[in-house]
Coordinates of C-alpha atoms (C1' of nucleotides) in Angstrom, one line a residue:
Chain A
M1 CA -18.2 -136.2 121.6
A2 CA -15.0 -136.8 119.6
Q3 CA -13.0 -137.8 122.6
L4 CA -15.5 -140.4 123.7
S5 CA -15.7 -142.0 120.3
S6 CA -12.0 -142.2 120.1
V7 CA -12.0 -144.1 123.4
Y8 CA -14.6 -146.5 122.2
R9 CA -12.7 -147.0 118.9
R10 CA -9.6 -148.0 120.9
L11 CA -11.8 -150.4 123.0
E12 CA -13.1 -152.0 119.8
E13 CA -9.6 -152.3 118.3
G14 CA -8.7 -154.2 121.4
A15 CA -11.6 -156.6 120.7
K16 CA -13.1 -155.9 124.1
R17 CA -16.6 -155.5 125.2
L18 CA -18.0 -152.3 126.6
T19 CA -19.7 -153.5 129.8
P20 CA -21.6 -151.2 132.1
Q21 CA -18.7 -151.4 134.6
R22 CA -16.1 -150.4 132.0
E23 CA -18.3 -147.7 130.6
L24 CA -18.8 -146.2 134.1
I25 CA -15.0 -146.3 134.8
I26 CA -14.3 -144.6 131.4
K27 CA -16.9 -141.9 132.0
L28 CA -15.4 -141.3 135.4
F29 CA -12.1 -140.2 133.9
I30 CA -13.8 -138.3 131.0
D31 CA -15.9 -136.3 133.5
R32 CA -12.8 -135.5 135.5
P33 CA -10.1 -134.4 133.1
G34 CA -6.8 -133.8 134.9
Q35 CA -7.6 -136.0 137.9
H36 CA -5.4 -138.8 139.1
L37 CA -7.5 -141.5 140.6
S38 CA -6.3 -144.5 142.6
A39 CA -8.0 -147.9 142.2
E40 CA -9.7 -147.4 145.6
E41 CA -11.0 -144.0 144.5
V42 CA -12.4 -145.4 141.2
H43 CA -14.1 -148.2 143.2
Q44 CA -15.7 -145.7 145.6
L45 CA -16.9 -143.5 142.8
V46 CA -18.3 -146.2 140.6
R47 CA -20.1 -147.8 143.5
R48 CA -22.4 -144.8 143.7
E49 CA -24.0 -146.0 140.5
F50 CA -23.1 -149.7 140.4
R51 CA -23.2 -151.0 144.0
D52 CA -21.9 -154.5 143.3
I53 CA -18.7 -153.8 141.4
G54 CA -15.7 -155.5 142.8
M55 CA -12.2 -154.3 143.3
A56 CA -10.9 -157.1 141.0
T57 CA -13.1 -155.7 138.1
V58 CA -11.7 -152.2 138.8
Y59 CA -8.1 -153.4 138.7
R60 CA -8.7 -155.5 135.6
T61 CA -10.4 -152.6 133.9
L62 CA -7.7 -150.2 134.8
E63 CA -5.1 -152.7 133.5
L64 CA -7.0 -153.2 130.3
L65 CA -7.5 -149.4 129.7
T66 CA -3.9 -148.8 130.4
R67 CA -2.9 -151.5 127.9
L68 CA -5.2 -150.0 125.3
D69 CA -3.5 -146.6 125.9
I70 CA -6.8 -145.1 127.1
L71 CA -5.4 -144.5 130.6
Q72 CA -1.9 -143.9 131.8
Q73 CA -0.6 -145.3 135.1
I74 CA 1.3 -142.9 137.3
H75 CA 3.2 -143.3 140.6
F76 CA 3.5 -140.5 143.0
N77 CA 5.5 -142.5 145.6
D78 CA 2.6 -142.9 148.0
G79 CA 2.5 -146.6 147.5
R80 CA -0.5 -146.8 145.2
A81 CA -0.8 -146.5 141.5
R82 CA -2.9 -143.7 140.0
Y83 CA -4.5 -143.3 136.6
E84 CA -5.3 -140.5 134.3
I85 CA -7.0 -140.4 130.9
N86 CA -5.0 -140.1 127.7
L87 CA -7.3 -138.0 125.5
E88 CA -6.0 -137.3 122.0
T89 CA -5.8 -133.6 122.9
T90 CA -3.4 -134.6 125.7
D91 CA 0.2 -134.9 124.7
V92 CA 1.4 -137.3 127.4
H93 CA 5.0 -136.5 126.7
R94 CA 4.8 -132.9 127.3
H95 CA 2.8 -132.9 130.5
H96 CA 4.2 -133.3 133.9
H97 CA 3.2 -133.1 137.5
M98 CA 3.6 -131.0 140.6
V99 CA 2.7 -132.9 143.7
C100 CA 2.0 -130.9 146.8
V101 CA 3.5 -132.7 149.8
R102 CA 1.0 -131.1 152.2
C103 CA -2.4 -131.5 150.6
H104 CA -1.4 -134.2 148.0
R105 CA -3.1 -132.3 145.2
V106 CA -1.5 -132.8 141.8
E107 CA -1.2 -130.0 139.3
E108 CA 0.0 -130.3 135.8
F109 CA 2.1 -128.3 133.5
Q110 CA 3.1 -128.4 129.9
E111 CA 6.8 -128.3 129.0
D112 CA 8.8 -129.5 126.1
L113 CA 12.2 -128.7 127.2
L114 CA 13.1 -132.4 127.5
E115 CA 13.3 -133.1 123.8
Q116 CA 16.7 -131.6 123.3
L117 CA 18.0 -133.5 126.4
E118 CA 16.6 -136.7 125.0
E119 CA 18.4 -136.1 121.7
R120 CA 21.6 -135.6 123.6
L121 CA 21.2 -138.8 125.6
L122 CA 20.9 -140.7 122.4
A123 CA 23.8 -139.0 120.8
E124 CA 26.2 -139.0 123.7
R125 CA 25.2 -142.1 125.7
G126 CA 23.3 -144.3 123.1
F127 CA 20.2 -144.3 125.3
R128 CA 17.0 -144.2 123.3
V129 CA 14.2 -142.7 125.4
V130 CA 10.7 -144.0 124.9
D131 CA 9.1 -142.5 127.9
H132 CA 9.9 -140.1 130.6
E133 CA 8.4 -138.6 133.8
L134 CA 9.2 -135.4 135.5
K135 CA 7.7 -134.7 138.9
F136 CA 8.1 -131.8 141.3
Y137 CA 7.4 -132.2 144.9
G138 CA 6.8 -129.1 147.0
T139 CA 4.1 -126.9 148.4
C140 CA 1.3 -125.4 146.4
R141 CA 0.1 -121.8 146.7
Q142 CA -2.8 -122.5 149.0
C143 CA -0.7 -124.6 151.4
A144 CA 2.1 -122.0 151.4
R145 CA -0.5 -119.4 152.5
K146 CA -1.8 -121.6 155.3
Q147 CA 1.7 -122.3 156.4
Q148 CA 2.5 -118.7 156.5
G149 CA -0.6 -117.9 158.6
G150 CA 0.4 -120.7 161.0
R151 CA 3.8 -119.3 161.5
R152 CA 2.6 -115.8 162.2
R153 CA 0.4 -117.1 165.0
S154 CA 3.2 -119.1 166.7
Chain B
M1 CA 37.5 -141.1 154.6
A2 CA 35.7 -137.8 154.7
Q3 CA 32.6 -139.3 153.2
L4 CA 32.4 -142.0 155.8
S5 CA 32.8 -139.6 158.8
S6 CA 30.1 -137.4 157.4
V7 CA 27.8 -140.4 157.4
Y8 CA 28.7 -141.2 161.0
R9 CA 28.3 -137.7 162.1
R10 CA 24.8 -137.7 160.7
L11 CA 24.1 -140.9 162.5
E12 CA 25.3 -139.4 165.8
E13 CA 23.2 -136.3 165.2
G14 CA 20.2 -138.6 165.0
A15 CA 21.2 -139.9 168.4
K16 CA 21.4 -143.4 167.0
R17 CA 23.7 -146.2 167.7
L18 CA 26.1 -147.6 165.1
T19 CA 25.4 -151.4 165.4
P20 CA 27.2 -153.9 163.3
Q21 CA 24.1 -154.4 161.1
R22 CA 23.8 -150.7 160.5
E23 CA 27.5 -150.4 159.8
L24 CA 27.4 -153.2 157.2
I25 CA 24.5 -151.7 155.4
I26 CA 26.1 -148.3 155.3
K27 CA 29.4 -149.8 154.0
L28 CA 27.4 -151.6 151.3
F29 CA 26.3 -148.4 149.8
I30 CA 29.6 -146.6 150.2
D31 CA 31.4 -149.5 148.5
R32 CA 28.9 -149.3 145.6
P33 CA 28.5 -145.7 144.7
G34 CA 25.9 -145.2 142.1
Q35 CA 24.0 -148.4 142.8
H36 CA 20.3 -148.6 143.5
L37 CA 19.7 -151.5 145.9
S38 CA 16.3 -152.8 146.9
A39 CA 15.7 -154.0 150.5
E40 CA 15.9 -157.6 149.3
E41 CA 19.2 -157.0 147.6
V42 CA 20.6 -155.3 150.7
H43 CA 19.4 -158.2 152.8
Q44 CA 21.1 -160.8 150.5
L45 CA 24.4 -158.8 150.5
V46 CA 24.6 -158.2 154.2
R47 CA 23.8 -161.8 155.0
R48 CA 27.1 -162.8 153.4
E49 CA 28.8 -161.2 156.4
F50 CA 26.1 -161.3 159.0
R51 CA 24.0 -164.4 158.5
D52 CA 21.3 -163.8 161.1
I53 CA 20.2 -160.3 160.0
G54 CA 16.4 -160.1 159.5
M55 CA 14.5 -158.3 156.9
A56 CA 12.8 -156.1 159.5
T57 CA 16.2 -154.8 160.6
V58 CA 17.0 -154.1 157.0
Y59 CA 13.8 -152.2 156.5
R60 CA 14.2 -150.3 159.8
T61 CA 17.7 -149.4 159.0
L62 CA 16.9 -148.2 155.5
E63 CA 14.0 -146.1 156.9
L64 CA 16.4 -144.6 159.5
L65 CA 19.1 -143.8 157.1
T66 CA 16.6 -142.2 154.7
R67 CA 15.3 -140.1 157.6
L68 CA 18.8 -139.0 158.5
D69 CA 19.3 -138.1 154.8
I70 CA 22.1 -140.7 154.5
L71 CA 20.2 -142.6 151.9
Q72 CA 17.6 -141.5 149.4
Q73 CA 14.6 -143.7 148.5
I74 CA 13.8 -144.0 144.8
H75 CA 11.0 -145.7 142.9
F76 CA 11.4 -147.0 139.4
N77 CA 7.9 -148.3 139.1
D78 CA 8.8 -151.9 139.5
G79 CA 6.8 -152.2 142.7
R80 CA 9.7 -152.0 145.1
A81 CA 11.6 -149.2 146.7
R82 CA 15.3 -148.8 146.0
Y83 CA 17.9 -146.8 147.8
E84 CA 21.1 -144.9 147.0
I85 CA 23.6 -143.1 149.1
N86 CA 23.6 -139.3 149.5
L87 CA 27.3 -138.5 149.7
E88 CA 28.2 -134.8 150.2
T89 CA 29.8 -134.9 146.8
T90 CA 26.5 -135.9 145.2
D91 CA 24.1 -133.1 144.4
V92 CA 20.9 -135.0 144.6
H93 CA 19.0 -132.3 142.8
R94 CA 21.1 -132.4 139.7
H95 CA 21.3 -136.1 139.2
H96 CA 18.6 -138.1 137.4
H97 CA 18.1 -141.5 136.1
M98 CA 17.8 -143.4 132.8
V99 CA 16.1 -146.8 133.3
C100 CA 16.5 -149.4 130.7
V101 CA 13.2 -151.2 130.1
R102 CA 15.0 -154.2 128.8
C103 CA 17.8 -155.0 131.2
H104 CA 16.6 -152.8 134.0
R105 CA 20.0 -151.3 134.5
V106 CA 19.9 -147.7 135.8
E107 CA 22.3 -145.1 134.5
E108 CA 22.6 -141.6 135.9
F109 CA 23.2 -138.2 134.4
Q110 CA 23.8 -134.7 135.6
E111 CA 21.7 -131.9 134.5
D112 CA 20.7 -128.6 135.9
L113 CA 18.2 -127.4 133.4
L114 CA 15.4 -127.8 135.8
E115 CA 16.3 -124.7 138.0
Q116 CA 14.9 -122.1 135.6
L117 CA 11.8 -124.2 135.3
E118 CA 11.4 -124.3 139.1
E119 CA 11.8 -120.6 139.3
R120 CA 9.0 -120.2 136.8
L121 CA 6.7 -122.6 138.6
L122 CA 7.1 -120.4 141.8
A123 CA 6.6 -117.2 139.9
E124 CA 3.8 -118.2 137.7
R125 CA 1.9 -120.8 139.8
G126 CA 3.0 -120.2 143.4
F127 CA 4.4 -123.7 143.7
R128 CA 7.6 -123.9 145.7
V129 CA 9.6 -127.0 144.7
V130 CA 11.5 -128.8 147.4
D131 CA 12.4 -131.9 145.4
H132 CA 12.1 -133.3 141.9
E133 CA 12.7 -136.4 140.0
L134 CA 13.3 -136.9 136.3
K135 CA 13.4 -140.3 134.9
F136 CA 13.8 -141.5 131.3
Y137 CA 12.6 -145.0 130.4
G138 CA 14.1 -146.5 127.2
T139 CA 16.7 -148.8 125.8
C140 CA 20.4 -148.6 126.7
R141 CA 23.2 -148.9 124.1
Q142 CA 23.9 -152.5 124.9
C143 CA 20.3 -153.6 124.6
A144 CA 19.8 -151.6 121.4
R145 CA 22.7 -153.5 119.9
K146 CA 21.3 -156.9 121.0
Q147 CA 17.9 -155.9 119.6
Q148 CA 19.4 -154.9 116.3
G149 CA 21.2 -158.3 116.1
G150 CA 17.9 -160.1 116.7
R151 CA 16.1 -158.2 114.0
R152 CA 18.8 -158.9 111.4
R153 CA 18.4 -162.6 112.1
S154 CA 14.6 -162.6 111.8
Chain C
dA1 C1' 17.9 -149.0 185.1
dT2 C1' 16.5 -147.5 180.9
dA3 C1' 16.3 -146.6 176.4
dC4 C1' 17.5 -148.6 172.3
dG5 C1' 18.1 -152.4 168.7
dT6 C1' 17.2 -157.0 167.0
dG7 C1' 15.0 -161.4 165.0
dC8 C1' 11.0 -163.6 164.3
dA9 C1' 6.4 -164.0 163.2
dA10 C1' 2.2 -161.9 162.2
dA11 C1' -0.3 -158.4 160.2
dG12 C1' -1.1 -154.6 156.6
dC13 C1' -1.6 -152.7 152.1
dC14 C1' -2.1 -152.8 147.4
dT15 C1' -2.6 -155.8 143.7
dT16 C1' -3.2 -160.2 141.1
dT17 C1' -5.2 -164.7 140.4
dG18 C1' -8.4 -168.9 140.6
dC19 C1' -12.8 -170.2 140.1
dA20 C1' -17.6 -170.8 139.4
dG21 C1' -21.3 -168.5 137.6
dG22 C1' -23.1 -165.3 134.2
dT23 C1' -23.8 -163.0 129.5
dG24 C1' -23.3 -161.5 124.8
dA25 C1' -22.1 -162.9 120.0
Chain D
dT1 C1' -21.4 -173.1 121.8
dC2 C1' -17.7 -170.4 123.2
dA3 C1' -15.1 -166.7 124.3
dC4 C1' -15.5 -163.1 127.3
dC5 C1' -16.6 -160.8 131.8
dT6 C1' -17.8 -160.6 136.6
dG7 C1' -17.7 -160.9 141.9
dC8 C1' -15.8 -163.2 145.6
dA9 C1' -12.3 -165.1 148.1
dA10 C1' -7.7 -166.4 148.4
dA11 C1' -3.1 -165.7 147.5
dG12 C1' 1.1 -162.7 146.3
dG13 C1' 4.7 -159.4 147.0
dC14 C1' 6.5 -155.7 149.5
dT15 C1' 6.6 -153.4 153.9
dT16 C1' 5.5 -152.4 158.7
dT17 C1' 4.5 -153.7 163.5
dG18 C1' 4.2 -156.3 168.0
dC19 C1' 6.7 -158.7 171.1
dA20 C1' 10.1 -160.8 173.9
dC21 C1' 14.9 -160.9 174.2
dG22 C1' 19.3 -158.8 174.2
dT23 C1' 22.7 -154.9 174.7
dA24 C1' 24.8 -150.5 175.2
dT25 C1' 25.0 -146.3 178.3

DNA sequence: ATACGTGCAAAGCCTTTGCAGGTGA
DNA sequence: TCACCTGCAAAGGCTTTGCACGTAT
């Protein structure tokens, strides 16, 4: 798979070894595109296949993969970092998040309307953007339906 | 001052007492519009006038004021929460942040281009936005100049 | 009297680090 | 050999909580 080999290439470029623990963590993210896993969740999932992996290894691996640009760290203001994979097909800079404040599920959307704004920030304020994040907090369709049902009853 | 009385009104509506500690913390934010203070910074600043205030009181007050919508909590991914005041003149939803990754200063900008996008998210995906945050990370004008100077020298 | 507010210390969470013991090149 | 990697336990940093003591209403 092209995406996998690109991940391994990036690992090699970082002069790092592909240990079983690291491979399992990478596979986890490849098997779940579009998911945003916390360190705790990664630990739980990997432990199904590698019982003795420690949290320190998980954190060190997540840090390494983030540094190699294989993962991206995201904060959704719930006090813990989450990670998602950076496949070559994924343009990180045109991909943002909708966080449901009820079920905490995260949806994504593509949008490039920030580019013109970034150009204006450079021209008008001298601020050169290297990264950005846009997050919407609200209620997703499913939770809106549930909420509506609850209100009817009361 | 109209802004001050609005803050006090919101405190009363919350059925909360205006203690000297709380008043000092509120004044801190009113005297520094546009600043984004961490709990530690608030503690340091208030201690100049109220030596014995404890961190717990600072945290409890910041939590209270956030709940009363007098302050707003913000995360800039540096591992600590920051707070800014919500004056009635400030439209929280059209005010975003540019975070300099070198000097860590935060600038603000006004922009309302998100509204049409929010309408589309509701229409196309059923997601009803209640809050959003847009942050740009990059280098500010001053740091860009310093950097340029350094490069010329090397 | 009673509910509220405070400072202090302890505990909680998430995350990082030190260390001794492996393992691959 | 030697650099790298790991699990465990301990420590760090930010934040919350328990508690006994005050203080307003």
